[in-house]
Structures are given as structure tokens and as C-alpha cells.
Amino acid sequence: MQLPPNSFKQTLQQSRLQLGLFLALGNPLSAEILATCGYDYLLIDAEHAVNDLRSIQAQLQAIAAYPIPCLVRPPHHDPALIKQLLGIGVQTLLVPMVDTAEQAAALVSAMRYPPNGIRGVGTGLERGARWNAVPDYLTQVEQHSCLIVQIESRTGLNNLEAIAAVDGVDALFIGPSDLAASLGHLGEPAHPDVLSTIDDAIARIVKTGKRAGIFCTSPALAQRYATGGASFLALGADTSVLRSAAINLLNSVRPDAAKNGASY
């Protein structure tokens, strides 16, 4: 049995634009439905959403039947949690709040086996290794692993080039909401000063030779960031898509529904 290739990483290396959607509902059925919609990737969020190891694994299993890669965002940098996520078969991690090159290097170490890292060996217990059904897993897995670090603070911006220079960091992803808060514009990710800073950050990432990604809060911003050099965009989340679709459907029949609060 062969280890499945990381199609997200392969496309990332080709600099072809990828459009994705965050999964926050924690439900394998909704995840499977969204796997049929034509996105280039899905991302299970465990930083802000109610996803844990069991719900993440269930969604990975539901999505596995479809030709779409699924990324995961853990809530923090804990190497024990990273080990478990890799163990259940996660190939690409998007790690939040990376402010320094030292933090980035520690994340790389958490994803690699000794002597290049600190990941523990337990392939007979792990879905990622297909319970030892992949004979060369230990020597092949790192070439399929992908690490994306999030830049979402003033400190992270200041250290951007040093973070990008860390071997094993494949891409940098801008978190506009937290970045806006760090810049003094809480709740205003589309503030002109924030947008200007993001444009500059994307250009700086591209200049390092690494790939840039970002969460987009509107189609217009998605176009702006793609034009500016971003290689992968998150266009929204399943929660916002569900709510917007439900409101739009109701308003198409009863236009005053949202005003009356009936859509909430």
C-alpha cells in the first residue's frame, strides 16, 4: 500500500491558485457534501471551531472518497497534538499565531522524526500510516507533509522573512482578523491600513520564494489578494455559507425576514 500523495502541496509547488473553504461545523456529513462542490481544498478548523481529534478523523474519513485535500488548523503549537494529528492522517497543517523563526522551527521539528525532529513513532496505532500497511511510511511521510504558518500579529510581520527562511516551512498564511486587532483595528480586517499592510506582507512572502495564503472576507478582496500574488485563498467557512444561503433563500420569498430577526 502506498502513502497517498499530498495534492495540496504538489499544487502549491506549481504556484497554481487554490481556492478553499474552512470547515467549522464538526460534522462529517456536511464535510462530505462540501467535498463535492469543486473547491481545491477544505480546511478543518480546530482553533475557533468545535473540532477535536475524533471529529477531525471522522471528517477526514468522509472526505477521503473524494479527490480533494483536507488541511487542519490546530488550536496551538503543542507538539503532542501535532503528533496525534499527523497520526490520524493529516498531511497539511495550518498553525496559528507564529511570531518568530524559533516557533516555526519548533513546529517543523514536531512534524519530523528523529534525528531531524521529535515526532514519536507509533505507526502500528495510526491511521496516517494505515496501521503499518504502508511499509515505507517512516522514510516517505515527510516529503508529503506540508507546514503552513500563520502571520497574524505585528511581531509576526516584523519577523516575516526570518520565519519564511526556516527549512520546512512551505507557506505563510495571513490571518486578517487577528492582524487587524494587532494593528489597532479590532473588528476591521478591511480597514485601509490593514489592507495596505496585507498587500505588503503578501509581496514580501512572494519575494522570499515561499507561497502566500490568506482568509478572504469578500470576493473583491479575494481577487485583490490573488492579483497581489497569493497562491491559496480561503473564501469563507461552512458556517457563514450555511447562514448566508438560509437568509438568502428566506429573503427571496419574504424580503423583510432578516429585518424582523426571523432568519436568526
mmCIF file of C-alpha atoms in Angstrom:
data_model
loop_
_atom_site.group_PDB
_atom_site.id
_atom_site.type_symbol
_atom_site.label_atom_id
_atom_site.label_comp_id
_atom_site.label_asym_id
_atom_site.label_seq_id
_atom_site.Cartn_x
_atom_site.Cartn_y
_atom_site.Cartn_z
ATOM 1 C CA MET A 1 0.000 0.000 0.000
ATOM 2 C CA GLN A 2 1.278 3.439 -0.953
ATOM 3 C CA LEU A 3 1.062 6.652 1.029
ATOM 4 C CA PRO A 4 -1.411 8.985 -0.716
ATOM 5 C CA PRO A 5 0.322 11.999 -2.275
ATOM 6 C CA ASN A 6 -0.308 15.459 -0.863
ATOM 7 C CA SER A 7 -2.061 17.078 -3.816
ATOM 8 C CA PHE A 8 -2.346 20.405 -1.984
ATOM 9 C CA LYS A 9 1.432 20.558 -1.534
ATOM 10 C CA GLN A 10 2.032 19.485 -5.121
ATOM 11 C CA THR A 11 -0.214 22.247 -6.457
ATOM 12 C CA LEU A 12 1.343 24.740 -4.045
ATOM 13 C CA GLN A 13 4.752 24.000 -5.538
ATOM 14 C CA GLN A 14 3.341 24.688 -9.003
ATOM 15 C CA SER A 15 2.137 28.173 -7.974
ATOM 16 C CA ARG A 16 -1.362 27.402 -9.246
ATOM 17 C CA LEU A 17 -4.107 29.286 -7.384
ATOM 18 C CA GLN A 18 -6.114 27.135 -4.971
ATOM 19 C CA LEU A 19 -9.476 28.166 -3.529
ATOM 20 C CA GLY A 20 -10.678 26.609 -0.305
ATOM 21 C CA LEU A 21 -13.282 26.639 2.442
ATOM 22 C CA PHE A 22 -12.975 26.333 6.214
ATOM 23 C CA LEU A 23 -14.981 23.623 7.993
ATOM 24 C CA ALA A 24 -16.253 24.640 11.425
ATOM 25 C CA LEU A 25 -19.443 22.597 11.858
ATOM 26 C CA GLY A 26 -17.620 19.497 13.058
ATOM 27 C CA ASN A 27 -19.886 17.240 11.024
ATOM 28 C CA PRO A 28 -18.702 14.520 8.603
ATOM 29 C CA LEU A 29 -21.894 14.696 6.532
ATOM 30 C CA SER A 30 -21.620 18.418 5.834
ATOM 31 C CA ALA A 31 -17.889 17.968 5.198
ATOM 32 C CA GLU A 32 -18.634 15.257 2.638
ATOM 33 C CA ILE A 33 -21.267 17.427 0.948
ATOM 34 C CA LEU A 34 -18.782 20.279 0.628
ATOM 35 C CA ALA A 35 -16.200 17.876 -0.802
ATOM 36 C CA THR A 36 -18.450 17.596 -3.874
ATOM 37 C CA CYS A 37 -18.651 21.350 -4.526
ATOM 38 C CA GLY A 38 -15.498 21.875 -6.574
ATOM 39 C CA TYR A 39 -13.197 23.625 -4.098
ATOM 40 C CA ASP A 40 -9.481 22.964 -4.414
ATOM 41 C CA TYR A 41 -9.146 22.194 -0.720
ATOM 42 C CA LEU A 42 -11.057 22.082 2.552
ATOM 43 C CA LEU A 43 -9.665 23.024 5.960
ATOM 44 C CA ILE A 44 -10.947 21.688 9.267
ATOM 45 C CA ASP A 45 -10.620 24.408 11.883
ATOM 46 C CA ALA A 46 -9.864 23.390 15.461
ATOM 47 C CA GLU A 47 -8.662 26.796 16.643
ATOM 48 C CA HIS A 48 -12.016 28.560 16.859
ATOM 49 C CA ALA A 49 -14.494 25.798 15.961
ATOM 50 C CA VAL A 50 -15.660 22.801 17.993
ATOM 51 C CA ASN A 51 -13.444 20.220 16.312
ATOM 52 C CA ASP A 52 -11.453 17.643 18.274
ATOM 53 C CA LEU A 53 -9.407 14.601 17.241
ATOM 54 C CA ARG A 54 -12.421 12.324 16.844
ATOM 55 C CA SER A 55 -14.462 14.792 14.794
ATOM 56 C CA ILE A 56 -11.426 15.640 12.657
ATOM 57 C CA GLN A 57 -10.768 11.966 11.945
ATOM 58 C CA ALA A 58 -14.429 11.367 11.080
ATOM 59 C CA GLN A 59 -14.372 14.242 8.605
ATOM 60 C CA LEU A 60 -11.101 13.052 7.067
ATOM 61 C CA GLN A 61 -12.671 9.632 6.557
ATOM 62 C CA ALA A 62 -15.786 11.157 4.988
ATOM 63 C CA ILE A 63 -13.762 13.314 2.613
ATOM 64 C CA ALA A 64 -11.255 10.582 1.706
ATOM 65 C CA ALA A 65 -13.513 9.202 -1.033
ATOM 66 C CA TYR A 66 -13.214 12.454 -2.985
ATOM 67 C CA PRO A 67 -10.240 13.928 -4.866
ATOM 68 C CA ILE A 68 -9.845 16.942 -2.591
ATOM 69 C CA PRO A 69 -7.136 17.555 0.016
ATOM 70 C CA CYS A 70 -8.130 18.426 3.556
ATOM 71 C CA LEU A 71 -5.968 20.635 5.756
ATOM 72 C CA VAL A 72 -6.296 21.069 9.518
ATOM 73 C CA ARG A 73 -5.719 24.072 11.761
ATOM 74 C CA PRO A 74 -4.850 23.036 15.337
ATOM 75 C CA PRO A 75 -5.618 25.370 18.247
ATOM 76 C CA HIS A 76 -1.993 25.812 19.337
ATOM 77 C CA HIS A 77 1.610 24.678 18.893
ATOM 78 C CA ASP A 78 1.537 21.652 21.208
ATOM 79 C CA PRO A 79 3.852 19.000 19.676
ATOM 80 C CA ALA A 80 1.822 16.213 21.293
ATOM 81 C CA LEU A 81 -1.313 17.375 19.483
ATOM 82 C CA ILE A 82 0.612 17.783 16.232
ATOM 83 C CA LYS A 83 1.826 14.182 16.616
ATOM 84 C CA GLN A 84 -1.759 12.997 17.039
ATOM 85 C CA LEU A 85 -2.999 14.975 14.027
ATOM 86 C CA LEU A 86 -0.273 13.518 11.836
ATOM 87 C CA GLY A 87 -1.146 10.131 13.273
ATOM 88 C CA ILE A 88 -4.772 10.308 12.124
ATOM 89 C CA GLY A 89 -3.608 11.163 8.613
ATOM 90 C CA VAL A 90 -3.389 14.939 8.411
ATOM 91 C CA GLN A 91 -0.805 15.865 5.785
ATOM 92 C CA THR A 92 -1.035 19.664 5.850
ATOM 93 C CA LEU A 93 -1.180 21.772 8.995
ATOM 94 C CA LEU A 94 -2.040 25.463 9.172
ATOM 95 C CA VAL A 95 -0.673 26.583 12.537
ATOM 96 C CA PRO A 96 -1.912 29.845 14.066
ATOM 97 C CA MET A 97 -0.042 32.661 15.799
ATOM 98 C CA VAL A 98 3.513 32.044 14.625
ATOM 99 C CA ASP A 99 5.525 35.108 15.616
ATOM 100 C CA THR A 100 9.154 34.020 15.404
ATOM 101 C CA ALA A 101 11.523 31.825 13.428
ATOM 102 C CA GLU A 102 12.151 29.825 16.598
ATOM 103 C CA GLN A 103 8.457 28.969 16.873
ATOM 104 C CA ALA A 104 8.398 27.956 13.203
ATOM 105 C CA ALA A 105 11.457 25.742 13.653
ATOM 106 C CA ALA A 106 9.841 24.048 16.655
ATOM 107 C CA LEU A 107 6.783 23.247 14.534
ATOM 108 C CA VAL A 108 8.966 21.745 11.818
ATOM 109 C CA SER A 109 10.660 19.606 14.462
ATOM 110 C CA ALA A 110 7.277 18.430 15.757
ATOM 111 C CA MET A 111 6.397 17.172 12.269
ATOM 112 C CA ARG A 112 9.634 15.256 11.666
ATOM 113 C CA TYR A 113 11.008 12.010 13.040
ATOM 114 C CA PRO A 114 14.431 11.826 14.717
ATOM 115 C CA PRO A 115 17.157 12.712 14.010
ATOM 116 C CA ASN A 116 15.530 15.661 12.223
ATOM 117 C CA GLY A 117 12.750 16.232 14.746
ATOM 118 C CA ILE A 118 10.920 14.979 17.812
ATOM 119 C CA ARG A 119 7.857 13.188 16.438
ATOM 120 C CA GLY A 120 7.228 9.933 18.260
ATOM 121 C CA VAL A 121 6.965 6.642 16.362
ATOM 122 C CA GLY A 122 3.723 4.692 16.705
ATOM 123 C CA THR A 123 2.771 3.639 13.191
ATOM 124 C CA GLY A 124 1.023 0.442 14.245
ATOM 125 C CA LEU A 125 -1.576 2.534 16.065
ATOM 126 C CA GLU A 126 -2.012 5.279 13.477
ATOM 127 C CA ARG A 127 -4.407 5.813 10.595
ATOM 128 C CA GLY A 128 -1.805 8.010 8.865
ATOM 129 C CA ALA A 129 0.487 5.001 8.398
ATOM 130 C CA ARG A 130 -2.540 2.808 7.689
ATOM 131 C CA TRP A 131 -1.579 0.764 10.753
ATOM 132 C CA ASN A 132 1.738 -0.295 9.176
ATOM 133 C CA ALA A 133 0.129 -1.155 5.841
ATOM 134 C CA VAL A 134 2.400 1.488 4.247
ATOM 135 C CA PRO A 135 5.819 -0.208 4.544
ATOM 136 C CA ASP A 136 7.976 2.859 3.806
ATOM 137 C CA TYR A 137 5.876 5.358 5.766
ATOM 138 C CA LEU A 138 8.680 6.413 8.120
ATOM 139 C CA THR A 139 11.014 7.344 5.274
ATOM 140 C CA GLN A 140 8.415 8.800 2.904
ATOM 141 C CA VAL A 141 5.961 10.738 5.065
ATOM 142 C CA GLU A 142 7.991 13.926 5.376
ATOM 143 C CA GLN A 143 8.015 14.542 1.632
ATOM 144 C CA HIS A 144 4.203 14.524 1.749
ATOM 145 C CA SER A 145 3.938 16.706 4.855
ATOM 146 C CA CYS A 146 3.215 20.406 4.486
ATOM 147 C CA LEU A 147 3.533 23.149 7.101
ATOM 148 C CA ILE A 148 1.795 26.495 6.738
ATOM 149 C CA VAL A 149 2.378 29.079 9.451
ATOM 150 C CA GLN A 150 0.024 31.945 10.184
ATOM 151 C CA ILE A 151 1.253 35.517 10.342
ATOM 152 C CA GLU A 152 -1.337 37.427 12.314
ATOM 153 C CA SER A 153 0.437 39.914 14.561
ATOM 154 C CA ARG A 154 2.742 42.896 14.352
ATOM 155 C CA THR A 155 5.534 40.733 15.745
ATOM 156 C CA GLY A 156 4.965 38.113 13.074
ATOM 157 C CA LEU A 157 5.108 40.786 10.387
ATOM 158 C CA ASN A 158 8.389 42.085 11.757
ATOM 159 C CA ASN A 159 9.863 38.576 11.641
ATOM 160 C CA LEU A 160 8.273 37.517 8.353
ATOM 161 C CA GLU A 161 11.454 36.980 6.337
ATOM 162 C CA ALA A 162 13.141 35.058 9.158
ATOM 163 C CA ILE A 163 10.083 32.818 9.534
ATOM 164 C CA ALA A 164 9.941 32.190 5.787
ATOM 165 C CA ALA A 165 13.624 31.226 5.787
ATOM 166 C CA VAL A 166 13.045 28.279 8.139
ATOM 167 C CA ASP A 167 13.595 24.993 6.319
ATOM 168 C CA GLY A 168 10.376 23.000 6.404
ATOM 169 C CA VAL A 169 8.023 25.974 6.277
ATOM 170 C CA ASP A 170 6.157 25.573 2.998
ATOM 171 C CA ALA A 171 3.901 28.624 3.068
ATOM 172 C CA LEU A 172 2.782 31.597 5.134
ATOM 173 C CA PHE A 173 -0.875 32.433 5.682
ATOM 174 C CA ILE A 174 -2.168 35.841 6.762
ATOM 175 C CA GLY A 175 -4.923 35.926 9.368
ATOM 176 C CA PRO A 176 -6.598 39.277 8.634
ATOM 177 C CA SER A 177 -8.840 39.489 11.700
ATOM 178 C CA ASP A 178 -6.144 38.935 14.308
ATOM 179 C CA LEU A 179 -3.696 41.001 12.294
ATOM 180 C CA ALA A 180 -6.186 43.865 12.228
ATOM 181 C CA ALA A 181 -6.569 43.614 16.001
ATOM 182 C CA SER A 182 -2.806 43.628 16.468
ATOM 183 C CA LEU A 183 -2.567 46.754 14.312
ATOM 184 C CA GLY A 184 -5.169 48.576 16.395
ATOM 185 C CA HIS A 185 -8.199 47.932 14.175
ATOM 186 C CA LEU A 186 -10.164 45.292 16.093
ATOM 187 C CA GLY A 187 -13.091 44.025 14.013
ATOM 188 C CA GLU A 188 -11.922 45.904 10.909
ATOM 189 C CA PRO A 189 -9.989 43.471 8.692
ATOM 190 C CA ALA A 190 -10.908 45.591 5.651
ATOM 191 C CA HIS A 191 -9.595 48.841 7.152
ATOM 192 C CA PRO A 192 -7.436 50.647 4.545
ATOM 193 C CA ASP A 193 -4.346 50.486 6.768
ATOM 194 C CA VAL A 194 -4.840 46.750 7.291
ATOM 195 C CA LEU A 195 -5.340 46.102 3.582
ATOM 196 C CA SER A 196 -2.193 48.032 2.755
ATOM 197 C CA THR A 197 -0.246 46.033 5.326
ATOM 198 C CA ILE A 198 -1.611 42.769 3.927
ATOM 199 C CA ASP A 199 -0.691 43.742 0.365
ATOM 200 C CA ASP A 200 2.846 44.451 1.527
ATOM 201 C CA ALA A 201 3.035 41.208 3.507
ATOM 202 C CA ILE A 202 1.940 39.110 0.530
ATOM 203 C CA ALA A 203 4.566 40.789 -1.650
ATOM 204 C CA ARG A 204 7.231 40.134 0.983
ATOM 205 C CA ILE A 205 6.252 36.465 1.262
ATOM 206 C CA VAL A 206 6.377 36.010 -2.501
ATOM 207 C CA LYS A 207 9.792 37.679 -2.584
ATOM 208 C CA THR A 208 11.158 35.065 -0.167
ATOM 209 C CA GLY A 209 10.193 32.301 -2.591
ATOM 210 C CA LYS A 210 7.587 30.821 -0.262
ATOM 211 C CA ARG A 211 3.856 30.676 -1.037
ATOM 212 C CA ALA A 212 1.355 33.114 0.430
ATOM 213 C CA GLY A 213 -2.217 32.430 1.511
ATOM 214 C CA ILE A 214 -4.969 34.368 3.250
ATOM 215 C CA PHE A 215 -8.543 34.181 4.515
ATOM 216 C CA CYS A 216 -10.772 36.399 2.373
ATOM 217 C CA THR A 217 -13.763 38.296 3.712
ATOM 218 C CA SER A 218 -15.205 39.192 0.293
ATOM 219 C CA PRO A 219 -14.913 38.212 -3.393
ATOM 220 C CA ALA A 220 -13.352 41.600 -4.145
ATOM 221 C CA LEU A 221 -10.606 41.003 -1.599
ATOM 222 C CA ALA A 222 -10.058 37.501 -2.959
ATOM 223 C CA GLN A 223 -9.409 38.995 -6.376
ATOM 224 C CA ARG A 224 -7.144 41.639 -4.868
ATOM 225 C CA TYR A 225 -5.028 39.125 -2.970
ATOM 226 C CA ALA A 226 -4.794 36.735 -5.922
ATOM 227 C CA THR A 227 -3.637 39.570 -8.148
ATOM 228 C CA GLY A 228 -1.119 40.515 -5.466
ATOM 229 C CA GLY A 229 0.485 37.084 -5.580
ATOM 230 C CA ALA A 230 -1.346 34.861 -3.083
ATOM 231 C CA SER A 231 -1.252 31.187 -4.085
ATOM 232 C CA PHE A 232 -4.121 29.895 -1.966
ATOM 233 C CA LEU A 233 -7.222 31.604 -0.646
ATOM 234 C CA ALA A 234 -9.839 30.617 1.902
ATOM 235 C CA LEU A 235 -13.110 32.033 0.589
ATOM 236 C CA GLY A 236 -15.138 31.561 3.769
ATOM 237 C CA ALA A 237 -16.411 28.940 6.188
ATOM 238 C CA ASP A 238 -19.216 26.389 6.132
ATOM 239 C CA THR A 239 -20.963 28.246 8.968
ATOM 240 C CA SER A 240 -21.132 31.544 7.085
ATOM 241 C CA VAL A 241 -22.079 29.811 3.830
ATOM 242 C CA LEU A 242 -24.939 27.992 5.566
ATOM 243 C CA ARG A 243 -26.247 31.112 7.274
ATOM 244 C CA SER A 244 -25.996 33.273 4.145
ATOM 245 C CA ALA A 245 -27.721 30.678 1.987
ATOM 246 C CA ALA A 246 -30.523 30.252 4.531
ATOM 247 C CA ILE A 247 -31.077 34.020 4.791
ATOM 248 C CA ASN A 248 -30.983 34.494 1.026
ATOM 249 C CA LEU A 249 -33.494 31.699 0.476
ATOM 250 C CA LEU A 250 -35.882 33.115 3.052
ATOM 251 C CA ASN A 251 -35.493 36.670 1.773
ATOM 252 C CA SER A 252 -36.239 35.533 -1.775
ATOM 253 C CA VAL A 253 -39.757 34.695 -0.577
ATOM 254 C CA ARG A 254 -40.172 37.048 2.375
ATOM 255 C CA PRO A 255 -37.905 40.088 1.934
ATOM 256 C CA ASP A 256 -38.482 41.508 5.423
ATOM 257 C CA ALA A 257 -37.478 38.323 7.239
ATOM 258 C CA ALA A 258 -33.960 39.464 8.137
ATOM 259 C CA LYS A 259 -35.234 42.800 9.467
ATOM 260 C CA ASN A 260 -37.650 41.002 11.763
ATOM 261 C CA GLY A 261 -34.973 38.679 13.051
ATOM 262 C CA ALA A 262 -36.764 35.607 11.734
ATOM 263 C CA SER A 263 -33.625 34.388 9.966
ATOM 264 C CA TYR A 264 -31.574 34.073 13.152
#
